[in-house]
Short mmCIF file of N, CA and C in Angstrom, two decimals:
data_model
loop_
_atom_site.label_atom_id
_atom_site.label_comp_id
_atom_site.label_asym_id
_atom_site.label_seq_id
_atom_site.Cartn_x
_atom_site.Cartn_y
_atom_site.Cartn_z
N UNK A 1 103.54 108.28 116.94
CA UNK A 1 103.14 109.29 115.97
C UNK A 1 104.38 110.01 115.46
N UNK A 2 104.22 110.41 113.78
CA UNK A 2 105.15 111.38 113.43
C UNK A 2 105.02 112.31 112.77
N UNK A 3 106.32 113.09 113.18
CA UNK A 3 105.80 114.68 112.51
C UNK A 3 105.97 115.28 112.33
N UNK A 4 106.36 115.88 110.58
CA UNK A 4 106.87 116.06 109.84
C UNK A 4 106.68 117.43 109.73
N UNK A 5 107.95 118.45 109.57
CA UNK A 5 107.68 120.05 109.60
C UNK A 5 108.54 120.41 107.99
N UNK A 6 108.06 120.32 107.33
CA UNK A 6 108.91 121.39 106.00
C UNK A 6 109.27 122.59 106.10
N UNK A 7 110.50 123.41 105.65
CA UNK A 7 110.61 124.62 105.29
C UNK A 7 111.74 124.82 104.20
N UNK A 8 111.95 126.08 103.96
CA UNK A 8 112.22 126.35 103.39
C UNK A 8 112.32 126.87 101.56
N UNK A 9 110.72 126.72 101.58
CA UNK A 9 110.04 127.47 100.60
C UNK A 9 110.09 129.14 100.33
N UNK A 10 109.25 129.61 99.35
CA UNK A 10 109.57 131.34 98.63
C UNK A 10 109.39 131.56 97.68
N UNK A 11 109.63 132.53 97.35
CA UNK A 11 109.69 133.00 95.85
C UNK A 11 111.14 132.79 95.27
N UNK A 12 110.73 132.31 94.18
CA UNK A 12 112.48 132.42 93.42
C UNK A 12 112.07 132.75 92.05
N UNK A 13 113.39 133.25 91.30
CA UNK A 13 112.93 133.65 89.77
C UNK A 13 113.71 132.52 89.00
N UNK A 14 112.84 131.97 88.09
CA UNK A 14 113.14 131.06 87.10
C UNK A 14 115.25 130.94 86.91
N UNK A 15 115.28 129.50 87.12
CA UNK A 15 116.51 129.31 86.99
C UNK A 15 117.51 129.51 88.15
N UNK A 16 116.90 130.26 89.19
CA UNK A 16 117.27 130.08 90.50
C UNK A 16 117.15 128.45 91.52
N UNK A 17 117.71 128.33 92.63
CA UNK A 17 117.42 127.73 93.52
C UNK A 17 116.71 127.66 94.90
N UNK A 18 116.97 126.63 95.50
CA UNK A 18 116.36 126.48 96.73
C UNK A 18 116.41 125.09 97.30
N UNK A 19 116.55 125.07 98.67
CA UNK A 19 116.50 123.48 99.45
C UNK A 19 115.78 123.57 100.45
N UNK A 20 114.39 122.63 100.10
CA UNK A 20 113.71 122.40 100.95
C UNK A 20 114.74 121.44 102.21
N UNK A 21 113.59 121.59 103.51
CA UNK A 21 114.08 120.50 104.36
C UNK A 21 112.88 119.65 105.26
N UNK A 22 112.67 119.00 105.69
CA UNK A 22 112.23 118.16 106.61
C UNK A 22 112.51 117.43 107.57
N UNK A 23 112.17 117.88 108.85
CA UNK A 23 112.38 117.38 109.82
C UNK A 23 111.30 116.72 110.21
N UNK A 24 112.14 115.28 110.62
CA UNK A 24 111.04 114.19 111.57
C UNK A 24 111.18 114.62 113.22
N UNK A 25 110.32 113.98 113.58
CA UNK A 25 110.78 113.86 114.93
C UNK A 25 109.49 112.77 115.40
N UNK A 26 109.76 111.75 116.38
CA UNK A 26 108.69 110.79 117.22
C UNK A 26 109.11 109.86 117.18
N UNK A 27 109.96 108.83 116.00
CA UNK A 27 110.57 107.23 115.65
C UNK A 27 111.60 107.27 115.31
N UNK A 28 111.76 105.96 114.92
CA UNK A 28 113.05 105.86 114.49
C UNK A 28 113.11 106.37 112.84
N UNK A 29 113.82 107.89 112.63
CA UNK A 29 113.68 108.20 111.42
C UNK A 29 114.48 107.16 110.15
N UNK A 30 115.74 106.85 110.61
CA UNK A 30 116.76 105.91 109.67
C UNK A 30 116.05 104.97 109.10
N UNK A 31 115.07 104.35 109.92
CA UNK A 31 114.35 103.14 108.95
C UNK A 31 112.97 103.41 108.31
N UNK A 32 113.01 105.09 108.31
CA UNK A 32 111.96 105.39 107.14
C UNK A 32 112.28 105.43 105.63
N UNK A 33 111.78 105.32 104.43
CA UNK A 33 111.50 105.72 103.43
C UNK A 33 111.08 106.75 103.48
N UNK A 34 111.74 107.94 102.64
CA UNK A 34 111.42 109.79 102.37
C UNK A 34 110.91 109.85 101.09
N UNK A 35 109.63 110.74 100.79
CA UNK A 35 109.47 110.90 99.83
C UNK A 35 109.41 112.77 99.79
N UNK A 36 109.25 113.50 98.73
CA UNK A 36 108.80 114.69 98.10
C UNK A 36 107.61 114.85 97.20
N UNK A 37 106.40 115.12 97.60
CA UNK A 37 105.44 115.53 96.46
C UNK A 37 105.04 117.24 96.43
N UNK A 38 104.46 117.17 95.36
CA UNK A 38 104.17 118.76 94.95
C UNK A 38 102.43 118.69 94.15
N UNK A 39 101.38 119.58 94.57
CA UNK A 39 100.44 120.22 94.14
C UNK A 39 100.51 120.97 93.77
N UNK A 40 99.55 121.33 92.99
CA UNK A 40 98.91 122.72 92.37
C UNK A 40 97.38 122.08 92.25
N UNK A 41 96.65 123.42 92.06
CA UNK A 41 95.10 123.75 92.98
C UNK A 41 94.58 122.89 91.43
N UNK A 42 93.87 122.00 91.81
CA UNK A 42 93.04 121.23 91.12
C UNK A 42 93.79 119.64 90.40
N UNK A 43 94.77 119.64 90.93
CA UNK A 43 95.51 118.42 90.55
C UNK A 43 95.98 118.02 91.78
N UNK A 44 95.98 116.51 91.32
CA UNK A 44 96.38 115.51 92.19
C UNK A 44 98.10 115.60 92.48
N UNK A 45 98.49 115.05 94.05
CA UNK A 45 99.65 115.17 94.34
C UNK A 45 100.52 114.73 93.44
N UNK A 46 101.55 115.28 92.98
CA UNK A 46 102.70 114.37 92.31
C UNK A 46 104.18 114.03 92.87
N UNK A 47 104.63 112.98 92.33
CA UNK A 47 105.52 112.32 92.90
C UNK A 47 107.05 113.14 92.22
N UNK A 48 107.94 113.75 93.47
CA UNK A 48 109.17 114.25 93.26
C UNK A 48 110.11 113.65 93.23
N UNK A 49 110.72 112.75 94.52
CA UNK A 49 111.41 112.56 94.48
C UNK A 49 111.00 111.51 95.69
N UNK A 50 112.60 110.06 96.26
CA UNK A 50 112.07 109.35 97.06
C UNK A 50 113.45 109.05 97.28
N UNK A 51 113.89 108.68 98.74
CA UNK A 51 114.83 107.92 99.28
C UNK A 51 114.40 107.11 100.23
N UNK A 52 114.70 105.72 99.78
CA UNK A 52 114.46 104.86 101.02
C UNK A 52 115.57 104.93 102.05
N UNK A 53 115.66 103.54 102.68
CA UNK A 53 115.88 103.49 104.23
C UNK A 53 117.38 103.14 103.84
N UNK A 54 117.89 102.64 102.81
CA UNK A 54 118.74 101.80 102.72
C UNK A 54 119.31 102.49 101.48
N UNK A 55 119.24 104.06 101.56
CA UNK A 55 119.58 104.89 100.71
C UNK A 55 119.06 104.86 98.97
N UNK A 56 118.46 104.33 98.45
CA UNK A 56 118.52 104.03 96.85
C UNK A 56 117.13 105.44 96.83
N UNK A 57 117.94 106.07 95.59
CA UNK A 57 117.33 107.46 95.21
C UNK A 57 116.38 107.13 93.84
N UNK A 58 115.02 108.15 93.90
CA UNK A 58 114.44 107.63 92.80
C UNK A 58 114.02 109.17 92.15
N UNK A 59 113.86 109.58 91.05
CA UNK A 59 113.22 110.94 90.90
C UNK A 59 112.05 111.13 89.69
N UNK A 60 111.28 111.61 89.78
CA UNK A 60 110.79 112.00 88.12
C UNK A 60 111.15 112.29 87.45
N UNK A 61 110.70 112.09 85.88
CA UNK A 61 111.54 112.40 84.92
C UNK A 61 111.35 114.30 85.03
N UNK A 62 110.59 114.72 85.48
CA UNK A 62 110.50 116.25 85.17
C UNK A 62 111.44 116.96 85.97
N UNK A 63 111.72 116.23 86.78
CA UNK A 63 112.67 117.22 88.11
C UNK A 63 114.26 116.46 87.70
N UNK A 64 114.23 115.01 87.66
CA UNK A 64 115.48 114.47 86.97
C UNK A 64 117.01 115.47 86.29
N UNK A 65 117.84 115.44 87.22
CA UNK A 65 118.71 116.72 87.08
C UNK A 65 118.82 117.58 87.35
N UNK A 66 118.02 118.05 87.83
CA UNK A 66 117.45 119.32 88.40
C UNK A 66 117.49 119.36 90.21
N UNK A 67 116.56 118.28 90.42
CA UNK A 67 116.70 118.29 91.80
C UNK A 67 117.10 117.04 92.29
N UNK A 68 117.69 117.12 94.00
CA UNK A 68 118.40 116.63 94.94
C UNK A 68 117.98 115.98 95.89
N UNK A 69 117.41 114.70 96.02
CA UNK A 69 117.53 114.53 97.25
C UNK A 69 118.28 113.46 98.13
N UNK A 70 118.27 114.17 99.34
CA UNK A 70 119.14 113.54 100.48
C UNK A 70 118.63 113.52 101.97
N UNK A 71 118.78 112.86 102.85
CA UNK A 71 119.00 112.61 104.06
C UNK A 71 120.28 112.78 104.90
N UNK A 72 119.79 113.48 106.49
CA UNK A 72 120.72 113.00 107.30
C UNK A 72 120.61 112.40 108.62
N UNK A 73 120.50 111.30 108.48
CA UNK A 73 119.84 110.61 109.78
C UNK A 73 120.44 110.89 111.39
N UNK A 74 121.09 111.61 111.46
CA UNK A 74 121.84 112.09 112.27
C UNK A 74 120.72 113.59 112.60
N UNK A 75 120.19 113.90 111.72
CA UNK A 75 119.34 114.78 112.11
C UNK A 75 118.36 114.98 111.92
N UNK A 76 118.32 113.75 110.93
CA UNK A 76 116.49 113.37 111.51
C UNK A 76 115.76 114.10 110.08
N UNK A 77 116.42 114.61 109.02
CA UNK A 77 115.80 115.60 108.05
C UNK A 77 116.11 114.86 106.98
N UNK A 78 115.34 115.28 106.00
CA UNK A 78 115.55 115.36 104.05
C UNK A 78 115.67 116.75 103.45
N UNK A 79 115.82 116.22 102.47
CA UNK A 79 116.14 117.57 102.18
C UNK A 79 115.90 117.40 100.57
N UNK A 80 115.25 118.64 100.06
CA UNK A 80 115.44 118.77 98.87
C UNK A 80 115.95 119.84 97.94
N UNK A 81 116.99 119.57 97.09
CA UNK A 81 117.80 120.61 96.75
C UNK A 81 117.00 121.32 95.11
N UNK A 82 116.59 122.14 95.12
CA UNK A 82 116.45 122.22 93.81
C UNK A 82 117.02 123.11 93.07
N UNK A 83 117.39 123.36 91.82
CA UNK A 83 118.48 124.00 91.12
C UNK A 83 117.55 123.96 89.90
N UNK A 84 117.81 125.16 89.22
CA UNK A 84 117.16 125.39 87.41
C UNK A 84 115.65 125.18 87.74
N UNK A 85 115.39 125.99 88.74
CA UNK A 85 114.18 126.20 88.86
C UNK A 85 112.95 126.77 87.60
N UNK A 86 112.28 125.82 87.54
CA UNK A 86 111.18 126.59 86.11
C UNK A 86 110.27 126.90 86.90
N UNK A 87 109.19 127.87 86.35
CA UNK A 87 107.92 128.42 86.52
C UNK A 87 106.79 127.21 86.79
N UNK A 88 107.03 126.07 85.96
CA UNK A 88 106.16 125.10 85.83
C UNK A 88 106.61 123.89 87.27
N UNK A 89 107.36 124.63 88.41
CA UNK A 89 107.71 123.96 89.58
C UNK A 89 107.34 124.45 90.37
N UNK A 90 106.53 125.51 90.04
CA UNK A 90 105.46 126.29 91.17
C UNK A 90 104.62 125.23 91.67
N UNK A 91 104.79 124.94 93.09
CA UNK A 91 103.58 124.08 93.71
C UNK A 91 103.42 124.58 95.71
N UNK A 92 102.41 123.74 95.89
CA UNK A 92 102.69 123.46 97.38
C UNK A 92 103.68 122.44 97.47
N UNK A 93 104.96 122.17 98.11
CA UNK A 93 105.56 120.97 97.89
C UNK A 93 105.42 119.92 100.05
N UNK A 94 105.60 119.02 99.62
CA UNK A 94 105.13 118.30 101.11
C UNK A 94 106.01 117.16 101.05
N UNK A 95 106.31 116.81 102.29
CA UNK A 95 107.40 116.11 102.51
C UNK A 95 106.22 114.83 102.85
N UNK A 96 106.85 113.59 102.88
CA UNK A 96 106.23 112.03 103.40
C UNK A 96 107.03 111.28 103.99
N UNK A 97 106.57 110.72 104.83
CA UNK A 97 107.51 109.44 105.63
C UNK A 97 107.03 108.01 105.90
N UNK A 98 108.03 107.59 105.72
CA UNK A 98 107.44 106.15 106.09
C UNK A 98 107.00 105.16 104.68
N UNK A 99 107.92 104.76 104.16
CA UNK A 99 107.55 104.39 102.47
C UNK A 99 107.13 103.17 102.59
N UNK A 100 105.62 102.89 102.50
CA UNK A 100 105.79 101.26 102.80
C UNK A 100 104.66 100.87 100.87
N UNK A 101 105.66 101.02 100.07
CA UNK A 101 104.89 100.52 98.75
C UNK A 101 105.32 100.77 97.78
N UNK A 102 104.83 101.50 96.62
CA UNK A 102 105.41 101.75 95.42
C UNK A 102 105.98 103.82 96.11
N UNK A 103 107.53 103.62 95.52
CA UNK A 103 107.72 105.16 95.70
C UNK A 103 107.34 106.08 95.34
N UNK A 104 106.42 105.93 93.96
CA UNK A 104 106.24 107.33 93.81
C UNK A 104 104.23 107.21 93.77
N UNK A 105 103.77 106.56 94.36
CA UNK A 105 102.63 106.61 94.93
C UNK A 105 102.24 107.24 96.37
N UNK A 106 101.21 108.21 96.42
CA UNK A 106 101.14 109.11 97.46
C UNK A 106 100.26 108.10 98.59
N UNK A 107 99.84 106.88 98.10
CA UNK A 107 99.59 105.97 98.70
C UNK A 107 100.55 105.42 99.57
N UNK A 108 101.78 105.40 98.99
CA UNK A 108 102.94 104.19 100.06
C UNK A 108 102.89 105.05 101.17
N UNK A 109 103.11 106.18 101.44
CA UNK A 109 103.60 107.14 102.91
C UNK A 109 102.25 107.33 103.99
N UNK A 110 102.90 107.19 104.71
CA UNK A 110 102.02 107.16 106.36
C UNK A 110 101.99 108.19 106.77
N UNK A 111 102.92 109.59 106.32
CA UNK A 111 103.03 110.48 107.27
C UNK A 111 103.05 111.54 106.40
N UNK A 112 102.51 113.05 106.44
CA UNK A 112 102.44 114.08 105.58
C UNK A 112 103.37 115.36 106.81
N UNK A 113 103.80 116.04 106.19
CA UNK A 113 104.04 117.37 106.48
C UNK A 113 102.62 118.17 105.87
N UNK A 114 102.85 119.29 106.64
CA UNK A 114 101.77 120.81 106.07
C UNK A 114 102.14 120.91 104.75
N UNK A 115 102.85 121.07 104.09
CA UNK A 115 103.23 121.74 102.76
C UNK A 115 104.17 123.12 103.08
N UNK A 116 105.29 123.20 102.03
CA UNK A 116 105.66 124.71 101.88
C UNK A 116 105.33 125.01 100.56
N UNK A 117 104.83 126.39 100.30
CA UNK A 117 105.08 127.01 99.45
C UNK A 117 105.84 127.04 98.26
N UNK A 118 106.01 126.63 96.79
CA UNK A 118 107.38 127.09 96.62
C UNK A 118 106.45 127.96 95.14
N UNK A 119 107.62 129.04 94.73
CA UNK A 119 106.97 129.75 93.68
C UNK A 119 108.16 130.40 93.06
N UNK A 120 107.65 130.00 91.66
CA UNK A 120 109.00 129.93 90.75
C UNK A 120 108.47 131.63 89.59
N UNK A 121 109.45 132.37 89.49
CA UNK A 121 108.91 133.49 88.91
C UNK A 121 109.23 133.33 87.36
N UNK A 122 108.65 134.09 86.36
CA UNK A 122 109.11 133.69 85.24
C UNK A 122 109.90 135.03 84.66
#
């Protein structure tokens, strides 16, 4: 079993930052695929961002430039950096592990975190 803790969510005001993180812990994290998705109340999860096992980075076009992500298998976390924060990046955001499919389908991942918070002020 694995299991995935996010933090580092809050309030921020538009154009500010923030880096989420995620920690695994139970397997072997290095030969997971990481993903990032984000909700809001009545829509379906969407796809942020994705690093597989073998490093190759993928992002949406909406976050594209904006945000970061990375791994450090040494500690078992991801991480997501985000920068030029908009209002319209207000979500629950949730970390995934284990990429076994298309990356930015909430289908490929085996493993969810709780969600953090994130809330972008305008």
């Amino acid at each position: 079993q694995v299991q995935l803790v996010e933090s580092g969510g809050g309030l921020v005001q538009a154009g500010g930052s923030l880096r989420l993180s995620c920690a695994a812990s139970g397997r072997t994290f290095s030969n997971y695929g990481m993903g990032w998705f984000r909700q809001t109340p009545g829509k379906e999860r969407e796809f942020v961002a994705a690093i597989t096992w073998t490093g190759n980075i993928y992002y949406s076009d909406s976050v594209k430039g904006r945000f970061t992500i990375s791994r450090d298998n040494a500690k078992n976390t991801v991480y997501l950096q985000m920068n030029s924060l908009k209002p319209e990046d207000t979500a629950v955001y949730y970390c995934a592990g284990d990429l076994r499919g298309i990356y930015d389908s909430h289908l490929a991942y085996q493993y969810w975190g709780q969600g953090t918070q994130v809330t972008v002020s305008s």
